[in-house]
Amino acid sequence: PFFQRILDGDLFSRFEKWRTLDHANIVPCRHDGCESVAYVEEGDDRANLLCQLQHAFCGGCQFGPHRGMTCEEAQQQKAKAEELERLRAEKRELLKQGWKPCPKKCQAGRGV
């Protein structure tokens, strides 16, 4: 009430947001452009949160929600998926250049 009386509506709203984000049980949404929060209770899975606008995210990392995995495991999974996509793109480029896959999927050609 005191701050609400001395601050205009927008400034008071920003002040309230700042004040609540300093609380351990309130986690800001990581979805681009979202200013909502998730309220976390003891025992909640911080790797799989929903903000008030129903955006799913992880409260501990930027790798999205990852129920049942630690943030480190999610990071490793993302790195493996990116490497696999890089290898697939490399294979597509080699095939465009006229290369042929090894019929025996030998190690020398990495099965490309």
PDB file of C-alpha atoms in Angstrom:
ATOM      1  CA  PRO A   1       0.000   0.000   0.000  1.00  0.00           C
ATOM      2  CA  PHE A   2       2.718   2.588   0.796  1.00  0.00           C
ATOM      3  CA  PHE A   3       4.609   1.985  -2.441  1.00  0.00           C
ATOM      4  CA  GLN A   4       1.384   1.701  -4.402  1.00  0.00           C
ATOM      5  CA  ARG A   5       0.427   5.202  -3.216  1.00  0.00           C
ATOM      6  CA  ILE A   6       3.734   6.818  -4.208  1.00  0.00           C
ATOM      7  CA  LEU A   7       4.470   4.954  -7.475  1.00  0.00           C
ATOM      8  CA  ASP A   8       2.457   5.223 -10.680  1.00  0.00           C
ATOM      9  CA  GLY A   9       0.806   2.049 -12.026  1.00  0.00           C
ATOM     10  CA  ASP A  10       3.590   0.903 -14.380  1.00  0.00           C
ATOM     11  CA  LEU A  11       6.395   1.653 -11.941  1.00  0.00           C
ATOM     12  CA  PHE A  12       4.543  -0.066  -9.105  1.00  0.00           C
ATOM     13  CA  SER A  13       3.961  -3.115 -11.335  1.00  0.00           C
ATOM     14  CA  ARG A  14       7.684  -3.324 -12.165  1.00  0.00           C
ATOM     15  CA  PHE A  15       8.551  -2.880  -8.481  1.00  0.00           C
ATOM     16  CA  GLU A  16       6.221  -5.743  -7.506  1.00  0.00           C
ATOM     17  CA  LYS A  17       7.753  -7.979 -10.177  1.00  0.00           C
ATOM     18  CA  TRP A  18      11.272  -7.191  -8.963  1.00  0.00           C
ATOM     19  CA  ARG A  19      10.252  -7.832  -5.352  1.00  0.00           C
ATOM     20  CA  THR A  20       8.717 -11.226  -6.091  1.00  0.00           C
ATOM     21  CA  LEU A  21      11.641 -12.458  -8.212  1.00  0.00           C
ATOM     22  CA  ASP A  22      13.871 -12.249  -5.145  1.00  0.00           C
ATOM     23  CA  HIS A  23      11.920 -15.140  -3.613  1.00  0.00           C
ATOM     24  CA  ALA A  24      13.384 -18.677  -3.937  1.00  0.00           C
ATOM     25  CA  ASN A  25       9.979 -20.226  -4.719  1.00  0.00           C
ATOM     26  CA  ILE A  26       9.289 -17.928  -7.666  1.00  0.00           C
ATOM     27  CA  VAL A  27      11.039 -18.731 -10.944  1.00  0.00           C
ATOM     28  CA  PRO A  28      10.806 -16.423 -13.981  1.00  0.00           C
ATOM     29  CA  CYS A  29       9.673 -18.059 -17.217  1.00  0.00           C
ATOM     30  CA  ARG A  30      12.467 -18.705 -19.738  1.00  0.00           C
ATOM     31  CA  HIS A  31      10.143 -18.518 -22.769  1.00  0.00           C
ATOM     32  CA  ASP A  32      11.139 -15.650 -25.097  1.00  0.00           C
ATOM     33  CA  GLY A  33       9.104 -12.540 -24.360  1.00  0.00           C
ATOM     34  CA  CYS A  34       7.221 -14.042 -21.419  1.00  0.00           C
ATOM     35  CA  GLU A  35       7.224 -12.078 -18.180  1.00  0.00           C
ATOM     36  CA  SER A  36       5.244 -14.645 -16.212  1.00  0.00           C
ATOM     37  CA  VAL A  37       6.549 -16.788 -13.350  1.00  0.00           C
ATOM     38  CA  ALA A  38       6.193 -20.283 -11.965  1.00  0.00           C
ATOM     39  CA  TYR A  39       5.536 -20.874  -8.288  1.00  0.00           C
ATOM     40  CA  VAL A  40       7.637 -23.770  -7.007  1.00  0.00           C
ATOM     41  CA  GLU A  41       6.936 -25.762  -3.883  1.00  0.00           C
ATOM     42  CA  GLU A  42       9.220 -28.183  -2.128  1.00  0.00           C
ATOM     43  CA  GLY A  43       9.296 -31.457  -4.041  1.00  0.00           C
ATOM     44  CA  ASP A  44       8.344 -29.892  -7.406  1.00  0.00           C
ATOM     45  CA  ASP A  45      10.428 -30.916 -10.411  1.00  0.00           C
ATOM     46  CA  ARG A  46      12.318 -27.714 -11.290  1.00  0.00           C
ATOM     47  CA  ALA A  47      13.311 -29.311 -14.605  1.00  0.00           C
ATOM     48  CA  ASN A  48       9.680 -29.333 -15.733  1.00  0.00           C
ATOM     49  CA  LEU A  49       7.883 -26.126 -14.749  1.00  0.00           C
ATOM     50  CA  LEU A  50       4.851 -24.337 -16.188  1.00  0.00           C
ATOM     51  CA  CYS A  51       4.499 -20.582 -15.932  1.00  0.00           C
ATOM     52  CA  GLN A  52       1.125 -18.904 -15.475  1.00  0.00           C
ATOM     53  CA  LEU A  53       0.784 -18.710 -19.290  1.00  0.00           C
ATOM     54  CA  GLN A  54       1.400 -22.478 -19.599  1.00  0.00           C
ATOM     55  CA  HIS A  55       4.908 -22.240 -21.103  1.00  0.00           C
ATOM     56  CA  ALA A  56       6.936 -25.322 -20.141  1.00  0.00           C
ATOM     57  CA  PHE A  57      10.548 -24.692 -19.107  1.00  0.00           C
ATOM     58  CA  CYS A  58      13.355 -25.748 -16.785  1.00  0.00           C
ATOM     59  CA  GLY A  59      14.052 -23.503 -13.822  1.00  0.00           C
ATOM     60  CA  GLY A  60      17.738 -24.411 -13.797  1.00  0.00           C
ATOM     61  CA  CYS A  61      18.921 -24.215 -17.410  1.00  0.00           C
ATOM     62  CA  GLN A  62      18.076 -23.032 -20.916  1.00  0.00           C
ATOM     63  CA  PHE A  63      17.539 -26.498 -22.435  1.00  0.00           C
ATOM     64  CA  GLY A  64      13.778 -26.499 -22.083  1.00  0.00           C
ATOM     65  CA  PRO A  65      11.766 -28.819 -19.873  1.00  0.00           C
ATOM     66  CA  HIS A  66      13.430 -32.182 -19.333  1.00  0.00           C
ATOM     67  CA  ARG A  67      11.421 -34.303 -16.925  1.00  0.00           C
ATOM     68  CA  GLY A  68      13.438 -37.115 -15.380  1.00  0.00           C
ATOM     69  CA  MET A  69      16.817 -35.723 -16.491  1.00  0.00           C
ATOM     70  CA  THR A  70      19.288 -33.442 -14.804  1.00  0.00           C
ATOM     71  CA  CYS A  71      20.274 -30.220 -16.562  1.00  0.00           C
ATOM     72  CA  GLU A  72      23.653 -31.784 -17.351  1.00  0.00           C
ATOM     73  CA  GLU A  73      21.979 -34.815 -18.953  1.00  0.00           C
ATOM     74  CA  ALA A  74      19.740 -32.516 -21.006  1.00  0.00           C
ATOM     75  CA  GLN A  75      22.790 -30.554 -22.161  1.00  0.00           C
ATOM     76  CA  GLN A  76      24.552 -33.782 -23.193  1.00  0.00           C
ATOM     77  CA  GLN A  77      21.440 -34.973 -25.042  1.00  0.00           C
ATOM     78  CA  LYS A  78      21.193 -31.648 -26.887  1.00  0.00           C
ATOM     79  CA  ALA A  79      24.900 -31.788 -27.820  1.00  0.00           C
ATOM     80  CA  LYS A  80      24.472 -35.339 -29.182  1.00  0.00           C
ATOM     81  CA  ALA A  81      21.425 -34.295 -31.224  1.00  0.00           C
ATOM     82  CA  GLU A  82      23.307 -31.306 -32.654  1.00  0.00           C
ATOM     83  CA  GLU A  83      26.290 -33.507 -33.577  1.00  0.00           C
ATOM     84  CA  LEU A  84      23.990 -36.032 -35.249  1.00  0.00           C
ATOM     85  CA  GLU A  85      22.335 -33.256 -37.262  1.00  0.00           C
ATOM     86  CA  ARG A  86      25.762 -31.903 -38.243  1.00  0.00           C
ATOM     87  CA  LEU A  87      26.803 -35.366 -39.480  1.00  0.00           C
ATOM     88  CA  ARG A  88      23.554 -35.761 -41.425  1.00  0.00           C
ATOM     89  CA  ALA A  89      24.068 -32.367 -43.083  1.00  0.00           C
ATOM     90  CA  GLU A  90      27.651 -33.358 -43.935  1.00  0.00           C
ATOM     91  CA  LYS A  91      26.389 -36.611 -45.478  1.00  0.00           C
ATOM     92  CA  ARG A  92      23.772 -34.757 -47.549  1.00  0.00           C
ATOM     93  CA  GLU A  93      26.456 -32.384 -48.836  1.00  0.00           C
ATOM     94  CA  LEU A  94      28.807 -35.256 -49.746  1.00  0.00           C
ATOM     95  CA  LEU A  95      26.004 -37.078 -51.568  1.00  0.00           C
ATOM     96  CA  LYS A  96      25.256 -33.878 -53.541  1.00  0.00           C
ATOM     97  CA  GLN A  97      28.927 -33.812 -54.549  1.00  0.00           C
ATOM     98  CA  GLY A  98      28.613 -37.321 -55.978  1.00  0.00           C
ATOM     99  CA  TRP A  99      30.056 -39.380 -53.157  1.00  0.00           C
ATOM    100  CA  LYS A 100      28.516 -42.804 -52.657  1.00  0.00           C
ATOM    101  CA  PRO A 101      27.907 -44.477 -49.290  1.00  0.00           C
ATOM    102  CA  CYS A 102      30.104 -47.442 -48.428  1.00  0.00           C
ATOM    103  CA  PRO A 103      27.938 -50.544 -48.914  1.00  0.00           C
ATOM    104  CA  LYS A 104      29.602 -52.187 -45.899  1.00  0.00           C
ATOM    105  CA  LYS A 105      29.308 -49.083 -43.695  1.00  0.00           C
ATOM    106  CA  CYS A 106      33.054 -49.371 -43.018  1.00  0.00           C
ATOM    107  CA  GLN A 107      34.822 -47.298 -40.376  1.00  0.00           C
ATOM    108  CA  ALA A 108      37.080 -45.549 -42.921  1.00  0.00           C
ATOM    109  CA  GLY A 109      34.057 -43.808 -44.404  1.00  0.00           C
ATOM    110  CA  ARG A 110      32.304 -43.502 -41.030  1.00  0.00           C
ATOM    111  CA  GLY A 111      29.366 -45.228 -42.688  1.00  0.00           C
ATOM    112  CA  VAL A 112      28.685 -42.153 -44.798  1.00  0.00           C
TER     113      VAL A 112
END
